[in-house]
Tab-separated table of N, CA, C and O in Angstrom:
chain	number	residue	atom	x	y	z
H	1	UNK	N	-122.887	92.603	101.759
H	1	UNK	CA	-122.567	93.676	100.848
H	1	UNK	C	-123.372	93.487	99.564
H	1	UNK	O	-123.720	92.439	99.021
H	2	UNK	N	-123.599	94.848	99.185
H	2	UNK	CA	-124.610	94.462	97.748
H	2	UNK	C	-123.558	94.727	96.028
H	2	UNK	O	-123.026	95.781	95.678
H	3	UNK	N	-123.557	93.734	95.465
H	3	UNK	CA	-122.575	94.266	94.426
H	3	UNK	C	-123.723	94.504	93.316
H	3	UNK	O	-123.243	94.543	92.183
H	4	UNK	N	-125.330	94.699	93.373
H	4	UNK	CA	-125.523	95.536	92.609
H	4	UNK	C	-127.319	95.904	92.741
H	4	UNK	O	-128.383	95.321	92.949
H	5	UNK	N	-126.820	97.167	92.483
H	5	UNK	CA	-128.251	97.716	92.556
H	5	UNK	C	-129.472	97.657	92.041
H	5	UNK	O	-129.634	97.439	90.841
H	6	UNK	N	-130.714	97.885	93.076
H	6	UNK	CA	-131.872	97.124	92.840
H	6	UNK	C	-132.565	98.348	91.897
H	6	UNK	O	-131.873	99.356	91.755
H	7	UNK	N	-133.465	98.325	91.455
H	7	UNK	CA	-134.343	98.859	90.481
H	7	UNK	C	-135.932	98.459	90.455
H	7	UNK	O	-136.203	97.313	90.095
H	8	UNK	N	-136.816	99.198	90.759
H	8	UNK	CA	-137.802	98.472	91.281
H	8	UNK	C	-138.657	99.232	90.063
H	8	UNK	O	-138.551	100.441	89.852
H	9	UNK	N	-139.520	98.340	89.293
H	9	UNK	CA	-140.539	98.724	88.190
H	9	UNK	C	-141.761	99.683	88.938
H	9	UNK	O	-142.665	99.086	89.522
H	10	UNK	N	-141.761	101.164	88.902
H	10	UNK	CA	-142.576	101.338	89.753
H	10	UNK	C	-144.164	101.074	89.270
H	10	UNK	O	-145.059	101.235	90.100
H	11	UNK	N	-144.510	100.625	87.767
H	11	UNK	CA	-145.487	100.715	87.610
H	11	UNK	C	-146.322	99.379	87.659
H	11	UNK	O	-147.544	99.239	87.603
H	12	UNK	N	-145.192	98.310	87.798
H	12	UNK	CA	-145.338	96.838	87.922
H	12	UNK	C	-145.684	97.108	89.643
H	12	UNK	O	-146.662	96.572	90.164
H	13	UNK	N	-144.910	97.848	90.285
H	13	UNK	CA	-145.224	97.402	91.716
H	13	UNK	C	-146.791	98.016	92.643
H	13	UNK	O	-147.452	97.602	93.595
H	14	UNK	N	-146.851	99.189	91.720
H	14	UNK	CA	-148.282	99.930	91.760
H	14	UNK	C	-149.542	99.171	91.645
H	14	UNK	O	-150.469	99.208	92.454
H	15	UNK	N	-149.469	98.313	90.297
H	15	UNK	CA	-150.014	97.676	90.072
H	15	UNK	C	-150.489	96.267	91.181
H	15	UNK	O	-151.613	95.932	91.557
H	16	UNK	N	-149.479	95.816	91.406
H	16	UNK	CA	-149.346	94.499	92.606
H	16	UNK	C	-149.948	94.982	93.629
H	16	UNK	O	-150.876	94.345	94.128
H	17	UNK	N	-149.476	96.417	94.242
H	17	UNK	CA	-150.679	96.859	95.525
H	17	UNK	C	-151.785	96.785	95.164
H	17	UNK	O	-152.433	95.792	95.494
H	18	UNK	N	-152.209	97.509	94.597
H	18	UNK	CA	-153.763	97.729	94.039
H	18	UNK	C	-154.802	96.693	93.981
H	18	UNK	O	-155.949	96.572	94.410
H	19	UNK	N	-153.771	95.815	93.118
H	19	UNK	CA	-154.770	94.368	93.175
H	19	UNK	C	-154.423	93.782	94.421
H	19	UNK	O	-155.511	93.558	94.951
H	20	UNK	N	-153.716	93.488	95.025
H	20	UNK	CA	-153.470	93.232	96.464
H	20	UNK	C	-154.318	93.898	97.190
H	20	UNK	O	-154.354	93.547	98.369
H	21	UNK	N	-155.254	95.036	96.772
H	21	UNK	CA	-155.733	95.659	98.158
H	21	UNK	C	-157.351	95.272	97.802
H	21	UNK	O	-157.935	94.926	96.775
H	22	UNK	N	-157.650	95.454	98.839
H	22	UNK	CA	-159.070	94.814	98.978
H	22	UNK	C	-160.294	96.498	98.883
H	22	UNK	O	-160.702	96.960	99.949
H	23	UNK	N	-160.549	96.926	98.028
H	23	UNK	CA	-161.390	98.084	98.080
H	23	UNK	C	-162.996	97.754	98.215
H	23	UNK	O	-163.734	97.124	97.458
H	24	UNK	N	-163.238	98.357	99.353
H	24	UNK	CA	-164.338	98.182	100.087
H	24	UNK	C	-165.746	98.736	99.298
H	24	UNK	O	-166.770	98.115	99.013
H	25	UNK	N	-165.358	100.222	99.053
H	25	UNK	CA	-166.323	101.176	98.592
H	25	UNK	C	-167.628	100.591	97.430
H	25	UNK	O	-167.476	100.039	96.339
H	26	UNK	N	-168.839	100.940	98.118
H	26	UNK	CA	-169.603	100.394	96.545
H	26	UNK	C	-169.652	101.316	95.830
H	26	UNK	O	-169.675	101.109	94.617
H	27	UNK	N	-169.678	102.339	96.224
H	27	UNK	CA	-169.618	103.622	95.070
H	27	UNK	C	-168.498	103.237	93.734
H	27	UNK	O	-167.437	102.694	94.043
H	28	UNK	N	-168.654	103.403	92.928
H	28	UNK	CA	-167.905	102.709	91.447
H	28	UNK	C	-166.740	103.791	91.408
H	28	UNK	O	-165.532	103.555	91.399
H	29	UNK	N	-167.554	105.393	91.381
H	29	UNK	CA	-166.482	106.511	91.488
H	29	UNK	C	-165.130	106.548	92.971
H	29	UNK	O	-163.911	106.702	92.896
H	30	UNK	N	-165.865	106.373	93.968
H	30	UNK	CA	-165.207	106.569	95.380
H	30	UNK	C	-164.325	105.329	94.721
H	30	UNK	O	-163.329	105.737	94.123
H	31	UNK	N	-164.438	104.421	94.720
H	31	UNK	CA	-163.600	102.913	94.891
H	31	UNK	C	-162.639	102.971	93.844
H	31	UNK	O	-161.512	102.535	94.077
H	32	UNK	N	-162.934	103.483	92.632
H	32	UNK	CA	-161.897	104.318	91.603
H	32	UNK	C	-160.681	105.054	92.118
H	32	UNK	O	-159.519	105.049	91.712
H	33	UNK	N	-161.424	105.865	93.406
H	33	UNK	CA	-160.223	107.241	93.336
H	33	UNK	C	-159.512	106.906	94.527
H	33	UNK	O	-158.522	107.536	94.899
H	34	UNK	N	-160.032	105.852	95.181
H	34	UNK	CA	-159.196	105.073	96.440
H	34	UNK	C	-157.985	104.443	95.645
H	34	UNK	O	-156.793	104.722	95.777
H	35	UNK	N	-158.744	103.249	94.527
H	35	UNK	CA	-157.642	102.451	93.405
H	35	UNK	C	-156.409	103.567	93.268
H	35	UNK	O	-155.253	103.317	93.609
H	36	UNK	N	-156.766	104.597	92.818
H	36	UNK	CA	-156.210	105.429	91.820
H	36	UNK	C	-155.071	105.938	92.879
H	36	UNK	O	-153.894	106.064	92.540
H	37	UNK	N	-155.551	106.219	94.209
H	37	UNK	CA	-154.484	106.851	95.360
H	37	UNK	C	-153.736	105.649	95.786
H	37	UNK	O	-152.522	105.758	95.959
H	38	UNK	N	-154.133	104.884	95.912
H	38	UNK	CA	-153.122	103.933	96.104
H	38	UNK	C	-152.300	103.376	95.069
H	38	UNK	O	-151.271	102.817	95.449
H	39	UNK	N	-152.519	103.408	93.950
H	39	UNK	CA	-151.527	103.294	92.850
H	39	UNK	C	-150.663	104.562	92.575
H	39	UNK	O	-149.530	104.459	92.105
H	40	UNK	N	-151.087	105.455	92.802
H	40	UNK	CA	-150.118	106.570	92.664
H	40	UNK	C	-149.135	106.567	93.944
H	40	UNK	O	-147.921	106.580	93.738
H	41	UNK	N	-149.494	106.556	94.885
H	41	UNK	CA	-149.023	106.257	95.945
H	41	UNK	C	-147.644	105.604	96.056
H	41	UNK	O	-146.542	106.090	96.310
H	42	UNK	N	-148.062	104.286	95.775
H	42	UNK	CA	-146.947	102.847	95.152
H	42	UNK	C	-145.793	103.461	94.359
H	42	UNK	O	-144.585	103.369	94.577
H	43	UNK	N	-146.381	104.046	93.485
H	43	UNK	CA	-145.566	104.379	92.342
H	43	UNK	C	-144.914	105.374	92.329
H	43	UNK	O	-143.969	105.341	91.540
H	44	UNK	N	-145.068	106.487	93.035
H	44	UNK	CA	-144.484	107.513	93.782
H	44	UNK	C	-143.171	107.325	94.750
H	44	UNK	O	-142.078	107.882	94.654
H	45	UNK	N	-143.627	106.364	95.715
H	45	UNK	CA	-143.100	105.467	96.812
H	45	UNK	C	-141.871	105.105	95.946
H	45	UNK	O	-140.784	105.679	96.000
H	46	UNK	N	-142.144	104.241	95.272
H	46	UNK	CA	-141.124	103.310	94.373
H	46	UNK	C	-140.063	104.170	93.623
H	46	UNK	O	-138.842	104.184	93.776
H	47	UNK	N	-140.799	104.834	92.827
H	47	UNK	CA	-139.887	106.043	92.265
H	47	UNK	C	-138.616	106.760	93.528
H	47	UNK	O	-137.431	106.425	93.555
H	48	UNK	N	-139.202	107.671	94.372
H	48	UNK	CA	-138.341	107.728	95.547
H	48	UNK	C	-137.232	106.879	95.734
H	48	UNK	O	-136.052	107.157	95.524
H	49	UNK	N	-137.838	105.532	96.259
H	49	UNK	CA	-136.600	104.204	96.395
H	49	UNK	C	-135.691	104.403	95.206
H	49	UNK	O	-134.556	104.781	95.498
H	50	UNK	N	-135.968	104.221	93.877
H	50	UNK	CA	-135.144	104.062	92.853
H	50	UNK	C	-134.223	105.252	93.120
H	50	UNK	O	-133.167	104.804	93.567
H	51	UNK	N	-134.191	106.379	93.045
H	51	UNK	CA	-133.911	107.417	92.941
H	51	UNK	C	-132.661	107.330	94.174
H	51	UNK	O	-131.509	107.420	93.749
H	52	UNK	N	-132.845	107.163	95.637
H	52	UNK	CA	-132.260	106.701	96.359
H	52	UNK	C	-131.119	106.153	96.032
H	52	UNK	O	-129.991	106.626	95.893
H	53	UNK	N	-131.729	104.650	95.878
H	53	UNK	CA	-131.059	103.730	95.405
H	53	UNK	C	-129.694	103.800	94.734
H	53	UNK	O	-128.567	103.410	95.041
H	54	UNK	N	-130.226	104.447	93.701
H	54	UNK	CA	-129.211	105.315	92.498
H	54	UNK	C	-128.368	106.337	92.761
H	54	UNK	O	-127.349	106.387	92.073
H	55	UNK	N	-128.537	107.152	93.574
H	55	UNK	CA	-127.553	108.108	94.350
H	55	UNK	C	-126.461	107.328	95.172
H	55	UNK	O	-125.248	107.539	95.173
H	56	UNK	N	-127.033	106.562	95.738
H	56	UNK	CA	-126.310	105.438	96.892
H	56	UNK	C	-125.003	105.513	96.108
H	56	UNK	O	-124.972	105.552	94.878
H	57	UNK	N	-123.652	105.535	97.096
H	57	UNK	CA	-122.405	105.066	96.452
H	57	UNK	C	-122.330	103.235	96.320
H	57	UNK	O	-122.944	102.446	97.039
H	58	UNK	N	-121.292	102.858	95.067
H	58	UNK	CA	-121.648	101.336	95.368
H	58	UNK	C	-120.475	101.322	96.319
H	58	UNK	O	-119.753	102.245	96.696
H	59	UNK	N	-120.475	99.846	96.651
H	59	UNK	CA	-119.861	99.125	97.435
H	59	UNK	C	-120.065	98.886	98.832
H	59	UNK	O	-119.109	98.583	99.546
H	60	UNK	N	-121.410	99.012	99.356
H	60	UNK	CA	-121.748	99.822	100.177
H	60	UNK	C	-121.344	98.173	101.023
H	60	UNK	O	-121.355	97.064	100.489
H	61	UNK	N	-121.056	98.466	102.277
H	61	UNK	CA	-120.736	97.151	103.327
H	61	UNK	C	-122.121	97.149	104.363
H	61	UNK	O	-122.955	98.043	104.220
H	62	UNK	N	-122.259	96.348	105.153
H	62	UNK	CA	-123.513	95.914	106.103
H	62	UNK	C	-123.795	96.686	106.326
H	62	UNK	O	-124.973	96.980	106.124
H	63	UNK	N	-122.607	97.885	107.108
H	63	UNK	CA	-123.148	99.055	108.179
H	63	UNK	C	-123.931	99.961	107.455
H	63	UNK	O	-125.036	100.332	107.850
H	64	UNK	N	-123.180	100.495	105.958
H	64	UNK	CA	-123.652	101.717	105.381
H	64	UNK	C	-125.140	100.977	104.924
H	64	UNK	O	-126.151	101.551	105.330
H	65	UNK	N	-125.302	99.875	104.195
H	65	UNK	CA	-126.496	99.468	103.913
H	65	UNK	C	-127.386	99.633	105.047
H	65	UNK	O	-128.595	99.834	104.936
H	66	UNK	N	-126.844	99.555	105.983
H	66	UNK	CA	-128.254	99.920	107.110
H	66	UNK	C	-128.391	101.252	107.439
H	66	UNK	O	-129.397	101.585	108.065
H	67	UNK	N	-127.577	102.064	107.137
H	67	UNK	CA	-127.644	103.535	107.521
H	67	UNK	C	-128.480	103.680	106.266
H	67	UNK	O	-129.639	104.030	106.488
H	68	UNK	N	-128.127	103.474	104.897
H	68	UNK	CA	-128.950	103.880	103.926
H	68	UNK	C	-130.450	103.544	104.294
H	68	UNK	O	-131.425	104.263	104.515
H	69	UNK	N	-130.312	102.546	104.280
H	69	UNK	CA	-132.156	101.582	104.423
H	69	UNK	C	-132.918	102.947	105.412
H	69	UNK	O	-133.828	103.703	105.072
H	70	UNK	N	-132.021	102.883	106.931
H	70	UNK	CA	-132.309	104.283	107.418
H	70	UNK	C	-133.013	105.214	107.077
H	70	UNK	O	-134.087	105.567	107.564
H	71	UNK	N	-132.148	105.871	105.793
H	71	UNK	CA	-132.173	107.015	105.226
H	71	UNK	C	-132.853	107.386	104.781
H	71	UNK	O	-133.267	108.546	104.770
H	72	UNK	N	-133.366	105.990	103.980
H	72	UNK	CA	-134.682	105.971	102.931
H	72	UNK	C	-136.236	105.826	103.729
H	72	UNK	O	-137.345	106.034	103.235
H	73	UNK	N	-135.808	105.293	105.466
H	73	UNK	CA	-137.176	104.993	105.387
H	73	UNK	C	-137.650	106.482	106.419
H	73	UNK	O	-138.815	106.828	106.615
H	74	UNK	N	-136.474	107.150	106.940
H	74	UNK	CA	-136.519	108.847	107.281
H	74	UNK	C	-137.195	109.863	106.005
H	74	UNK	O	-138.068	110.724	106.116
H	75	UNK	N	-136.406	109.391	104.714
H	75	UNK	CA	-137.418	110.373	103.627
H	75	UNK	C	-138.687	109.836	103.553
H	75	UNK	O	-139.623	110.635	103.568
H	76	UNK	N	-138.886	108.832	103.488
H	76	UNK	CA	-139.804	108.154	103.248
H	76	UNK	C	-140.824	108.717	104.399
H	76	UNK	O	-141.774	109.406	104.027
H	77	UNK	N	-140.698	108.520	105.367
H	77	UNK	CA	-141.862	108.940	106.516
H	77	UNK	C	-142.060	110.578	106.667
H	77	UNK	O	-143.009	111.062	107.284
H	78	UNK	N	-141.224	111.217	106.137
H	78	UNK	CA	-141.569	113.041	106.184
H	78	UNK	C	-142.201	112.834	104.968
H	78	UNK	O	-143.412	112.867	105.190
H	79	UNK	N	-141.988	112.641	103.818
H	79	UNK	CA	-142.654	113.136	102.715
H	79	UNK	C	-144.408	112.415	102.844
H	79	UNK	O	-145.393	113.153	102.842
H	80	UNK	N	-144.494	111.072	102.936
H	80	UNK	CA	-145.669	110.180	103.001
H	80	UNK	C	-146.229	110.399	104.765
H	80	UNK	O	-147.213	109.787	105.182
């Protein structure tokens, strides 16, 4: 059971992909707007979760936590 809710920095976590990702492109512009989609991306992503998150009723027990997780990763795959 979770007694309290997570909160995820979306601009801290944007950040962590980005440099985590390995951008190939030599073009200076192209390899920019790859950076740039994948940080928006992240941060978009993250935002969503929070938002989630925050709606969620507390007290949630094993089962509902897995129906939520569910829930989130159903919005998650129509919208992305």
């Amino acid at each position: 059971m979770m007694a309290k809710k997570m909160k995820i920095d979306p601009d801290k976590f944007a950040r962590a992909v980005v440099s985590g990702s390995t951008i190939t492109e030599s073009d200076d512009v192209k390899a920019s707007k790859q950076a740039l989609k994948r940080y928006l991306s992240a941060y978009l992503l993250i935002e969503d979760f929070n938002k989630l998150e925050k709606e969620t009723v507390s007290g949630l027990n094993d089962q509902s936590f897995s129906e939520m997780m569910g829930s989130i990763a159903k919005a998650l795959q129509s919208k992305y």
